[in-house]
């Protein structure tokens, strides 16, 4: 016989010695619905064997609290009902044993069974008539069409556990549209039975199954009940007290709840408890879904040791990952701010090989997570771009634009996809609002992307669309749009004239990100002066000075130039007009066959001098995985050429890898013209 049944027999024996003969007392073990009335629903033939089955989930709480009864007068029995006053004593040292006052009760086991036998038929009829039938949340959600319907059923006949009603309401709410959900929630809050249901849930929190408690809390939070209410805070406290009852399923539900809730004292305490629990039980987690839910919930500020434990657990379960698990792993790692390169690489391979049919929302989430984690995977980016380009016609242009904006954050230039977008945007400009237009211009100017002969047509369409919205565009958006056009060497007159209005300039210099606005206004002014702009060549725009530029020394390149050209044949860290800066300047003859020392330049006419600008360029100045210069570098090169320089780009990472001898040969081919190098080789061969 189980321990539970044995405990019940022990109490029954004590009952036979303590309760007076002839007096029958009927116990109401749970004492949470109607404490003053107890209904008997026990089988008279097999009381002991069927007791546990009848009580279901309530059996485990039968002897948690001791119930002390005091009879009223001689006791009154009417159709199997006894009325008694109940006193509850919590947390006894021996919670499974009942304690009775022998002065008031003395009844034998035989007489108790006899009494049950005589009254059973009447009690069964009464129980069937009055006791509400148990109903599950699933059945409630199927039978009801609104939240108020659930509350109506509760008000007629409340059943245990009350958590079923909240779970059913959340299931119903998920089927509704946002407007309908908002209306139904208002009706729910105003329903007369709503407060009663909240009270029932709070009373039952300590005795219902822990899983029911968590599901009810999850439903309550999702239904939009304010987090600072007594109901939510009470449930949070009870969950804290009972957190050791968590199994794997409960762990998943609790993690989901914490992901949904805003930080507060009780949530923070519960999160700390969850971290301790996960730290102890991480090896026992069997399901990948539970593991990812827990990883998502532990927070970015979780201890690094716990993050690594979860990472190792995920790597061990990698063979069990489905494609969906791999897709979600990016967001999971971003949520806990843990950059696991091995895990990200493996998931990237699975995502790329199974990308067809992947929802667009998941693609966006993957790229956002990669951005947050500063994780770059060229194969993953190319796979996503190629898939979207292949299925381009099924996507809305605004979705593709959002994807391109994310690619621009990485500096990744998907040529095929951007070409398709230019053609589509030029054909259907009506779908674009001001925000979308500014976003498109920023992407294409930043990545310095042009599409054959359609680029000019594309820029005209963008400018025309923005001109139509000129009176609705903000000063900052107008500045961003004009600056993007200037980067691409295109100058729409209407937009530029509007930007140069005094009130617009004053607004930009006094509100928003002033430092960024000043820098962009300097770019616009420089482009209007240097480029082939059709107007405002004599623009005298008074702007605050930009902060001084920080010079980054290039010792390796300086040593190579000294070895190749000699001292005094180049200048280092040169500041030019229009706030431009070059790393090295070399002066050569017009054919770039001979380097001129700076002391001899004055005796040579300016037409015979070719100024050479050597720019030491980091990888970040190019588009990802290419040597295609980004927008700012392309504009700088264009302006340096206008100022009379021949521009040489030296890639920092390439020079750093070379030995001195190889670096000298490399820069020699860059500085001297091909014709000069070939003639030098011929001269060298003739002398030999």
XYZ file of C-alpha atoms in Angstrom:
688
model
C 0.000 0.000 0.000
C 1.332 3.484 -0.836
C 2.514 5.931 1.795
C -0.488 8.107 1.090
C -2.973 5.327 1.758
C -1.017 4.274 4.829
C -1.174 7.773 6.218
C -4.902 7.874 5.680
C -5.372 4.567 7.557
C -3.321 5.864 10.459
C -5.531 8.908 10.747
C -8.641 6.746 10.511
C -7.409 4.620 13.431
C -6.815 7.757 15.488
C -10.327 8.811 14.591
C -11.743 5.614 16.082
C -10.127 6.310 19.461
C -10.701 10.068 19.683
C -14.157 10.722 18.254
C -17.212 10.030 20.532
C -19.510 7.190 19.540
C -22.697 8.227 17.845
C -21.385 11.516 16.461
C -20.518 11.681 12.747
C -18.205 14.342 11.410
C -17.777 14.821 7.687
C -14.428 16.277 6.551
C -14.102 18.889 3.856
C -10.407 18.400 3.099
C -9.585 21.217 0.658
C -11.556 24.002 2.326
C -11.341 26.425 -0.546
C -14.801 26.510 -2.163
C -17.413 26.253 0.574
C -15.780 25.835 3.961
C -19.016 25.643 5.906
C -20.629 22.868 3.829
C -19.086 19.485 3.076
C -20.440 17.089 0.465
C -19.755 13.400 0.648
C -18.833 11.666 -2.565
C -17.226 8.464 -1.234
C -18.062 4.967 -2.330
C -19.658 3.210 0.628
C -18.275 -0.207 -0.385
C -14.711 0.708 -1.122
C -14.001 3.872 0.783
C -10.284 3.364 1.262
C -9.374 2.116 -2.231
C -11.185 4.762 -4.206
C -10.563 7.813 -2.094
C -7.418 8.843 -3.987
C -9.054 8.370 -7.378
C -12.042 10.525 -6.438
C -10.025 13.452 -5.211
C -7.604 13.533 -8.210
C -5.227 16.471 -7.922
C -6.508 17.540 -4.531
C -5.426 14.348 -2.744
C -1.841 15.507 -2.314
C -3.053 18.455 -0.239
C -5.488 16.544 1.999
C -3.286 16.478 5.071
C -1.091 19.493 4.317
C -3.107 21.573 6.819
C -4.713 20.120 9.928
C -8.456 20.730 10.170
C -9.816 21.159 13.696
C -13.593 20.869 13.934
C -15.852 22.111 16.683
C -19.412 20.840 16.626
C -22.309 23.260 16.917
C -24.790 21.953 19.462
C -25.700 18.350 18.825
C -24.928 18.593 15.130
C -27.645 18.733 12.473
C -27.770 16.306 9.579
C -29.960 17.039 6.616
C -29.685 14.912 3.519
C -26.099 13.963 4.208
C -24.816 17.477 4.999
C -23.125 18.453 8.268
C -22.516 22.064 9.233
C -19.324 22.770 11.159
C -17.009 25.594 12.033
C -13.520 24.979 10.583
C -10.251 26.173 12.063
C -7.139 25.693 9.944
C -3.686 25.270 11.452
C -0.869 25.561 8.949
C 2.588 24.015 8.865
C 2.352 21.369 11.587
C 5.459 19.387 12.356
C 3.692 16.266 11.128
C 1.512 17.542 8.264
C -0.004 14.225 7.331
C -1.584 13.503 10.785
C -4.902 14.968 11.868
C -5.378 16.264 15.398
C -8.812 16.205 17.056
C -10.083 17.325 20.453
C -11.126 14.190 22.332
C -13.552 16.200 24.452
C -15.711 16.912 21.434
C -15.286 13.847 19.206
C -15.307 10.123 19.868
C -16.532 7.815 17.114
C -15.632 4.277 16.143
C -14.612 3.171 12.719
C -17.539 0.779 12.455
C -20.097 3.422 13.313
C -18.472 5.821 10.853
C -18.738 3.256 8.065
C -22.329 2.477 9.113
C -23.244 6.141 8.936
C -21.708 6.417 5.456
C -23.643 3.337 4.379
C -26.999 4.718 5.527
C -26.600 8.123 3.950
C -24.796 7.184 0.730
C -27.797 7.082 -1.548
C -29.081 10.487 -0.473
C -25.613 12.031 -0.652
C -24.875 10.733 -4.152
C -28.063 12.302 -5.433
C -27.319 15.576 -3.701
C -23.715 15.608 -4.920
C -24.730 15.066 -8.526
C -27.289 17.829 -8.214
C -25.130 20.468 -6.476
C -21.432 19.766 -7.083
C -20.221 21.405 -10.317
C -18.605 19.093 -12.844
C -14.880 19.583 -13.463
C -14.147 21.262 -16.774
C -10.800 21.611 -18.523
C -9.424 24.744 -20.120
C -9.458 23.019 -23.502
C -13.165 22.251 -23.246
C -13.885 25.785 -22.045
C -12.013 27.324 -24.965
C -13.936 25.111 -27.398
C -17.356 25.854 -25.933
C -16.900 29.630 -25.471
C -16.526 32.294 -28.119
C -15.543 35.224 -25.923
C -13.811 36.007 -22.666
C -17.116 37.011 -21.092
C -18.564 33.570 -21.869
C -15.849 31.970 -19.748
C -16.555 34.344 -16.870
C -20.278 33.612 -17.142
C -19.615 29.894 -16.741
C -17.361 30.574 -13.777
C -19.952 32.743 -12.056
C -22.585 29.993 -12.334
C -20.523 27.107 -10.958
C -16.867 27.700 -10.000
C -14.652 24.618 -10.189
C -11.120 23.860 -9.066
C -8.604 24.844 -10.282
C -9.593 28.373 -11.245
C -6.478 28.578 -13.414
C -8.424 26.747 -16.121
C -10.582 29.817 -16.685
C -7.645 32.139 -17.302
C -5.956 29.574 -19.564
C -9.173 29.212 -21.569
C -9.542 32.990 -21.920
C -5.983 33.323 -23.239
C -6.586 30.496 -25.737
C -9.707 32.284 -26.979
C -7.933 35.651 -27.118
C -5.207 34.239 -29.365
C -7.838 33.502 -32.016
C -9.014 37.121 -32.151
C -7.847 40.109 -34.140
C -6.115 42.920 -32.283
C -9.171 45.183 -32.305
C -11.479 42.429 -31.127
C -8.973 41.377 -28.481
C -8.783 44.928 -27.145
C -12.586 45.149 -26.918
C -12.936 41.758 -25.256
C -10.294 42.588 -22.667
C -12.207 45.703 -21.679
C -15.366 43.630 -21.240
C -13.390 41.113 -19.197
C -12.144 43.781 -16.774
C -15.680 45.134 -16.341
C -17.317 41.732 -15.847
C -18.788 41.316 -12.326
C -17.216 37.853 -11.934
C -13.692 38.950 -12.863
C -12.690 40.102 -9.371
C -14.147 36.924 -7.902
C -12.073 34.806 -10.270
C -8.919 36.717 -9.297
C -9.654 36.078 -5.623
C -10.159 32.369 -6.274
C -6.835 32.120 -8.088
C -5.006 33.865 -5.253
C -6.592 31.573 -2.650
C -5.774 28.455 -4.635
C -2.211 29.472 -5.593
C -0.561 27.500 -2.792
C -2.570 24.301 -3.291
C -2.994 23.919 -7.040
C -0.477 21.950 -9.064
C 2.634 23.973 -9.845
C 2.080 23.547 -13.574
C -1.463 24.955 -13.272
C -0.079 27.879 -11.287
C 2.465 28.703 -13.989
C -0.038 28.357 -16.826
C -2.448 30.654 -15.011
C 0.287 33.260 -14.437
C 1.292 33.032 -18.090
C -2.311 33.531 -19.218
C -2.820 36.431 -16.793
C 0.273 38.247 -18.082
C -0.647 37.616 -21.707
C -4.186 38.893 -21.155
C -2.722 42.243 -20.214
C -3.522 42.318 -16.519
C -1.166 44.989 -15.106
C 1.984 43.608 -13.586
C 1.760 45.780 -10.468
C -1.609 44.322 -9.399
C -2.020 42.263 -6.245
C -2.979 39.224 -8.333
C 0.231 39.145 -10.389
C 2.525 39.984 -7.496
C 0.890 37.335 -5.279
C 1.369 34.658 -7.914
C 4.987 35.721 -8.381
C 5.623 35.324 -4.663
C 4.003 31.890 -4.579
C 6.065 30.793 -7.591
C 9.198 31.906 -5.739
C 8.224 29.769 -2.740
C 7.487 26.701 -4.872
C 10.190 27.030 -7.512
C 11.835 23.773 -6.400
C 8.789 21.917 -7.779
C 9.883 22.807 -11.331
C 10.187 19.959 -13.784
C 11.346 20.444 -17.379
C 7.927 21.507 -18.658
C 7.478 23.979 -15.803
C 10.964 25.308 -16.460
C 9.958 26.096 -20.032
C 6.730 27.838 -18.993
C 8.478 29.852 -16.268
C 11.153 30.956 -18.740
C 8.464 32.103 -21.168
C 6.751 34.094 -18.420
C 9.961 35.884 -17.429
C 10.636 36.756 -21.076
C 7.254 38.478 -21.207
C 7.385 40.449 -17.950
C 9.000 43.780 -17.204
C 11.714 43.968 -14.522
C 10.502 44.485 -10.958
C 11.574 43.286 -7.522
C 9.632 40.005 -7.583
C 10.577 39.295 -11.193
C 14.253 39.919 -10.435
C 14.144 37.567 -7.445
C 12.396 34.919 -9.529
C 14.951 35.321 -12.330
C 17.771 34.828 -9.834
C 16.057 31.674 -8.603
C 15.607 30.430 -12.154
C 19.322 30.916 -12.860
C 20.254 28.879 -9.795
C 17.785 26.160 -10.766
C 19.048 26.025 -14.362
C 22.650 25.910 -13.162
C 21.800 22.763 -11.183
C 19.507 21.078 -13.719
C 20.997 22.027 -17.104
C 22.315 18.508 -17.646
C 18.832 17.062 -17.077
C 17.157 19.093 -19.838
C 16.153 16.669 -22.607
C 14.285 18.799 -25.141
C 15.912 21.382 -27.398
C 12.852 23.640 -27.211
C 13.098 23.820 -23.421
C 16.838 24.472 -23.623
C 16.385 27.372 -26.049
C 13.533 28.855 -24.007
C 15.680 28.783 -20.866
C 18.668 30.288 -22.699
C 16.490 33.094 -23.987
C 15.187 33.942 -20.509
C 18.291 33.964 -18.302
C 19.199 37.483 -19.426
C 22.218 39.259 -20.861
C 23.676 39.871 -17.412
C 23.684 36.198 -16.415
C 27.012 34.808 -15.116
C 29.389 33.840 -17.906
C 29.808 30.403 -16.326
C 26.090 29.704 -16.695
C 26.137 30.912 -20.307
C 29.005 28.551 -21.126
C 27.206 25.638 -19.468
C 24.166 26.269 -21.652
C 26.404 26.653 -24.713
C 28.060 23.284 -24.045
C 24.659 21.686 -23.537
C 23.487 23.100 -26.864
C 26.606 21.805 -28.626
C 25.998 18.334 -27.183
C 22.410 18.405 -28.471
C 23.393 19.810 -31.879
C 22.576 16.543 -33.647
C 19.027 16.814 -32.287
C 18.516 20.329 -33.702
C 15.827 20.678 -36.328
C 16.081 23.342 -39.034
C 13.686 25.485 -36.989
C 15.887 25.090 -33.913
C 18.886 26.278 -35.942
C 16.942 29.275 -37.228
C 15.918 30.275 -33.700
C 19.379 29.746 -32.227
C 20.567 33.126 -33.527
C 17.871 35.014 -31.596
C 18.467 32.836 -28.524
C 22.176 33.687 -28.399
C 21.424 37.362 -29.020
C 18.927 37.355 -26.131
C 21.608 36.083 -23.734
C 24.335 38.190 -25.414
C 26.623 35.205 -25.891
C 28.633 34.983 -29.124
C 29.311 31.291 -29.624
C 31.161 31.143 -32.947
C 31.070 27.338 -33.154
C 27.338 27.199 -32.528
C 26.623 30.072 -34.911
C 28.742 28.533 -37.673
C 27.003 25.165 -37.412
C 23.550 26.735 -37.385
C 24.511 28.947 -40.353
C 25.368 25.882 -42.417
C 22.020 24.263 -41.634
C 20.091 27.446 -42.356
C 21.880 28.079 -45.665
C 21.366 24.519 -46.904
C 17.652 24.587 -45.993
C 16.844 28.202 -46.788
C 14.150 27.603 -49.424
C 10.751 28.089 -47.865
C 12.136 29.974 -44.875
C 9.692 32.707 -43.732
C 10.838 36.243 -44.309
C 10.359 37.126 -40.648
C 12.893 34.482 -39.626
C 15.407 35.793 -42.163
C 15.043 39.257 -40.669
C 15.440 37.889 -37.137
C 18.602 36.025 -38.129
C 20.207 39.148 -39.579
C 19.173 41.287 -36.600
C 20.687 38.741 -34.237
C 23.906 38.619 -36.268
C 24.093 42.401 -36.045
C 23.576 42.359 -32.264
C 26.206 39.641 -31.849
C 28.593 41.283 -34.356
C 28.729 37.972 -36.182
C 29.603 37.958 -39.883
C 29.186 34.929 -42.112
C 29.584 35.641 -45.827
C 28.058 32.327 -46.918
C 24.983 32.948 -44.778
C 24.518 36.476 -46.121
C 24.974 35.367 -49.722
C 22.565 32.475 -49.209
C 19.864 34.792 -47.865
C 20.429 37.405 -50.600
C 20.376 34.813 -53.395
C 17.202 33.212 -52.016
C 15.381 36.562 -51.820
C 16.605 37.526 -55.308
C 15.384 34.191 -56.711
C 11.950 34.633 -55.136
C 11.903 38.430 -55.532
C 8.428 38.660 -57.078
C 6.668 37.122 -54.070
C 7.996 39.669 -51.554
C 6.771 43.165 -50.876
C 9.312 45.864 -51.639
C 9.157 47.218 -48.080
C 10.272 43.826 -46.749
C 13.149 43.674 -49.223
C 14.121 47.213 -48.236
C 14.271 46.194 -44.579
C 16.560 43.328 -45.588
C 18.815 45.695 -47.560
C 19.037 48.068 -44.580
C 20.264 45.168 -42.433
C 22.799 44.177 -45.089
C 24.031 47.773 -45.170
C 24.731 47.562 -41.429
C 27.268 44.827 -42.210
C 28.609 46.641 -45.266
C 27.406 43.703 -47.394
C 26.527 44.574 -50.999
C 24.232 41.972 -52.634
C 24.642 43.136 -56.233
C 21.920 41.003 -57.849
C 19.295 41.850 -55.251
C 20.103 45.571 -55.333
C 19.844 45.635 -59.129
C 16.410 43.997 -58.978
C 15.284 46.474 -56.358
C 16.398 49.490 -58.441
C 14.387 48.314 -61.430
C 11.300 47.558 -59.332
C 11.477 50.844 -57.394
C 11.893 52.844 -60.627
C 8.818 51.144 -62.104
C 6.627 51.376 -58.979
C 7.626 54.443 -56.943
C 4.122 54.878 -55.502
C 4.614 52.336 -52.720
C 7.354 54.404 -51.083
C 6.787 56.866 -48.254
C 9.327 59.432 -47.050
C 10.912 57.085 -44.530
C 11.343 54.365 -47.160
C 12.795 56.815 -49.685
C 15.370 58.089 -47.206
C 16.232 54.484 -46.257
C 16.757 53.472 -49.901
C 19.009 56.452 -50.596
C 21.071 55.747 -47.486
C 21.604 52.087 -48.494
C 22.620 52.793 -52.087
C 24.827 55.779 -51.248
C 26.519 54.014 -48.338
C 27.295 50.905 -50.409
C 28.170 53.056 -53.474
C 25.973 50.921 -55.719
C 25.133 51.930 -59.281
C 23.229 49.918 -61.842
C 24.457 50.505 -65.387
C 22.337 53.015 -67.261
C 19.339 52.890 -64.920
C 21.043 54.633 -62.009
C 20.253 58.155 -63.254
C 16.629 57.184 -63.900
C 16.417 55.653 -60.434
C 17.802 58.807 -58.778
C 15.346 60.988 -60.725
C 12.437 58.848 -59.516
C 13.644 59.089 -55.908
C 14.111 62.872 -56.145
C 10.695 63.344 -57.746
C 8.992 61.279 -55.029
C 10.713 63.280 -52.292
C 9.916 66.601 -53.975
C 6.232 65.665 -53.900
C 6.473 65.241 -50.130
C 8.619 68.294 -49.549
C 6.188 70.010 -47.188
C 5.807 66.894 -45.029
C 9.447 65.909 -44.681
C 11.352 66.728 -41.490
C 14.525 68.809 -41.549
C 16.686 65.840 -40.538
C 15.211 63.505 -43.174
C 15.681 66.218 -45.790
C 19.344 66.583 -44.790
C 19.900 62.811 -44.898
C 18.313 62.542 -48.337
C 20.301 65.451 -49.828
C 23.533 64.130 -48.303
C 22.911 60.704 -49.879
C 22.293 62.334 -53.263
C 25.550 64.279 -52.915
C 27.499 61.109 -52.140
C 26.179 59.699 -55.419
C 27.072 62.924 -57.285
C 23.452 63.852 -57.995
C 22.014 67.277 -57.107
C 18.196 67.722 -57.082
C 17.634 71.513 -57.091
C 14.277 71.588 -55.306
C 15.532 69.560 -52.368
C 18.803 71.488 -52.092
C 17.043 74.870 -52.195
C 14.663 73.733 -49.470
C 17.544 72.465 -47.306
C 19.453 75.761 -47.563
C 16.567 77.804 -46.172
C 17.639 79.693 -43.054
C 14.944 78.231 -40.798
C 15.885 74.679 -41.863
C 19.581 75.266 -41.187
C 18.825 76.825 -37.794
C 16.623 73.884 -36.882
C 19.379 71.411 -37.798
C 21.985 73.318 -35.784
C 19.851 73.485 -32.637
C 17.943 70.199 -32.430
C 18.478 66.485 -32.850
C 21.979 65.076 -33.263
C 23.675 68.423 -33.833
C 27.202 67.039 -34.310
C 25.995 64.595 -36.959
C 23.947 67.319 -38.674
C 26.971 69.661 -38.788
C 29.125 66.951 -40.369
C 26.498 66.229 -43.033
C 26.032 69.909 -43.804
C 29.799 70.188 -44.348
C 29.586 67.247 -46.772
C 26.780 68.939 -48.713
C 28.696 72.239 -48.845
C 31.867 70.481 -50.055
C 30.010 68.598 -52.779
C 28.299 71.771 -54.016
C 31.680 73.497 -54.323
C 33.800 70.694 -55.789
C 31.420 68.541 -57.843
C 29.668 69.431 -61.042
C 26.670 70.885 -59.216
C 24.400 73.103 -61.322
C 23.962 75.704 -58.584
C 25.310 77.248 -55.355
C 28.929 77.255 -56.462
C 29.499 80.429 -54.459
C 27.698 79.117 -51.406
C 28.994 80.699 -48.212
C 27.349 78.582 -45.542
C 28.439 79.540 -42.024
C 28.743 76.313 -40.042
C 30.416 75.369 -36.773
C 33.893 73.932 -37.113
C 34.222 70.174 -37.115
C 36.263 68.597 -34.320
C 39.922 68.021 -35.274
C 40.595 64.725 -36.984
C 42.656 62.097 -35.250
C 45.658 61.007 -37.291
C 46.337 57.294 -37.320
C 50.075 56.660 -37.842
C 51.127 54.106 -40.430
C 54.655 53.088 -39.390
C 54.933 50.100 -41.750
C 53.982 52.107 -44.851
C 56.225 55.013 -43.756
C 59.187 52.635 -43.457
C 58.490 51.168 -46.895
C 58.273 54.630 -48.506
C 61.522 55.678 -46.833
C 63.234 52.598 -48.224
C 61.694 53.058 -51.674
C 61.866 56.857 -52.144
C 64.299 58.099 -49.539
C 63.863 60.771 -46.906
C 62.397 64.118 -47.945
C 60.460 62.675 -50.910
C 57.088 62.361 -49.209
C 55.026 64.149 -46.610
C 53.068 62.373 -43.864
C 49.652 63.140 -42.290
C 48.632 65.952 -44.628
C 45.582 68.083 -43.823
C 43.761 69.391 -46.942
C 40.947 71.903 -47.458
C 37.325 70.809 -46.920
C 38.376 68.779 -43.884
C 40.098 66.067 -45.927
C 43.125 64.208 -44.653
C 45.599 61.988 -46.493
C 48.177 59.658 -44.970
C 51.032 60.429 -47.383
C 51.619 62.899 -50.207
C 54.196 62.274 -52.965
C 55.081 64.739 -55.715
C 56.100 63.361 -59.108
C 56.514 64.477 -62.648
C 53.526 64.482 -64.998
C 54.257 60.951 -66.245
C 54.701 59.568 -62.702
C 58.089 58.244 -63.671
C 60.177 60.314 -61.255
C 59.706 61.372 -57.634
C 60.449 65.017 -56.887
C 61.902 66.082 -53.535
C 59.773 68.677 -51.782
C 62.676 71.202 -51.875
C 62.773 71.134 -55.698
C 59.035 71.566 -56.223
C 59.082 75.355 -56.224
C 61.371 75.535 -59.259
C 59.076 73.314 -61.270
C 55.918 74.701 -62.844
C 52.656 73.378 -61.452
C 51.705 71.782 -64.757
C 54.701 69.519 -64.542
C 53.801 68.212 -61.060
C 51.553 65.275 -60.297
C 50.494 65.189 -56.662
C 49.960 61.650 -55.419
C 47.753 60.920 -52.388
C 48.467 57.646 -50.633
C 45.472 56.531 -48.560
C 45.977 53.687 -46.098
C 42.584 52.005 -46.088
C 41.174 49.568 -43.504
C 38.824 46.735 -44.422
C 35.856 48.651 -43.067
C 36.204 51.232 -45.885
C 35.281 48.549 -48.431
C 32.101 46.598 -48.875
C 32.168 43.236 -47.154
C 34.260 40.556 -48.855
C 35.244 42.866 -51.747
C 37.447 45.805 -52.697
C 34.460 47.915 -53.749
C 34.819 51.229 -51.870
C 31.937 52.408 -49.743
C 30.216 55.718 -50.333
C 32.382 58.032 -48.244
C 35.666 56.635 -49.595
C 34.340 56.851 -53.165
C 33.327 60.507 -52.632
C 36.718 61.326 -51.071
C 38.556 59.777 -54.016
C 36.373 61.758 -56.414
C 37.076 65.027 -54.611
C 40.835 64.362 -54.352
C 40.960 63.835 -58.101
C 39.118 67.134 -58.588
C 41.746 68.775 -56.341
C 44.494 67.445 -58.656
C 45.643 64.289 -56.861
C 46.346 60.890 -58.230
C 44.875 58.556 -55.577
C 46.568 55.341 -54.482
C 44.774 52.987 -52.106
C 46.972 50.863 -49.877
C 45.201 48.121 -47.965
C 46.505 48.056 -44.414
C 45.921 44.367 -43.792
C 47.775 43.384 -46.961
C 50.855 45.474 -46.239
C 51.074 44.207 -42.664
C 51.350 40.618 -43.930
C 54.210 41.366 -46.373
C 57.915 41.274 -45.684
C 59.761 44.557 -46.210
C 61.194 43.501 -49.583
C 57.785 42.425 -50.889
C 56.120 45.539 -49.483
C 58.613 47.763 -51.323
C 57.915 45.968 -54.609
C 54.161 46.221 -53.967
C 54.184 49.987 -53.363
C 56.519 50.554 -56.300
C 53.924 49.117 -58.674
C 51.301 51.338 -57.070
C 53.261 54.615 -57.189
C 54.955 54.509 -60.583
C 52.968 54.374 -63.780
C 52.988 51.076 -65.729
C 54.767 52.814 -68.601
C 57.513 54.080 -66.304
C 57.939 50.634 -64.778
C 58.186 48.935 -68.149
C 60.765 51.460 -69.418
C 62.759 51.009 -66.217
C 62.794 47.263 -66.750
C 63.981 47.719 -70.371
C 66.736 50.068 -69.199
C 67.776 47.599 -66.511
C 67.963 44.761 -69.068
C 70.053 46.887 -71.482
C 72.569 47.765 -68.801
C 72.917 44.146 -67.881
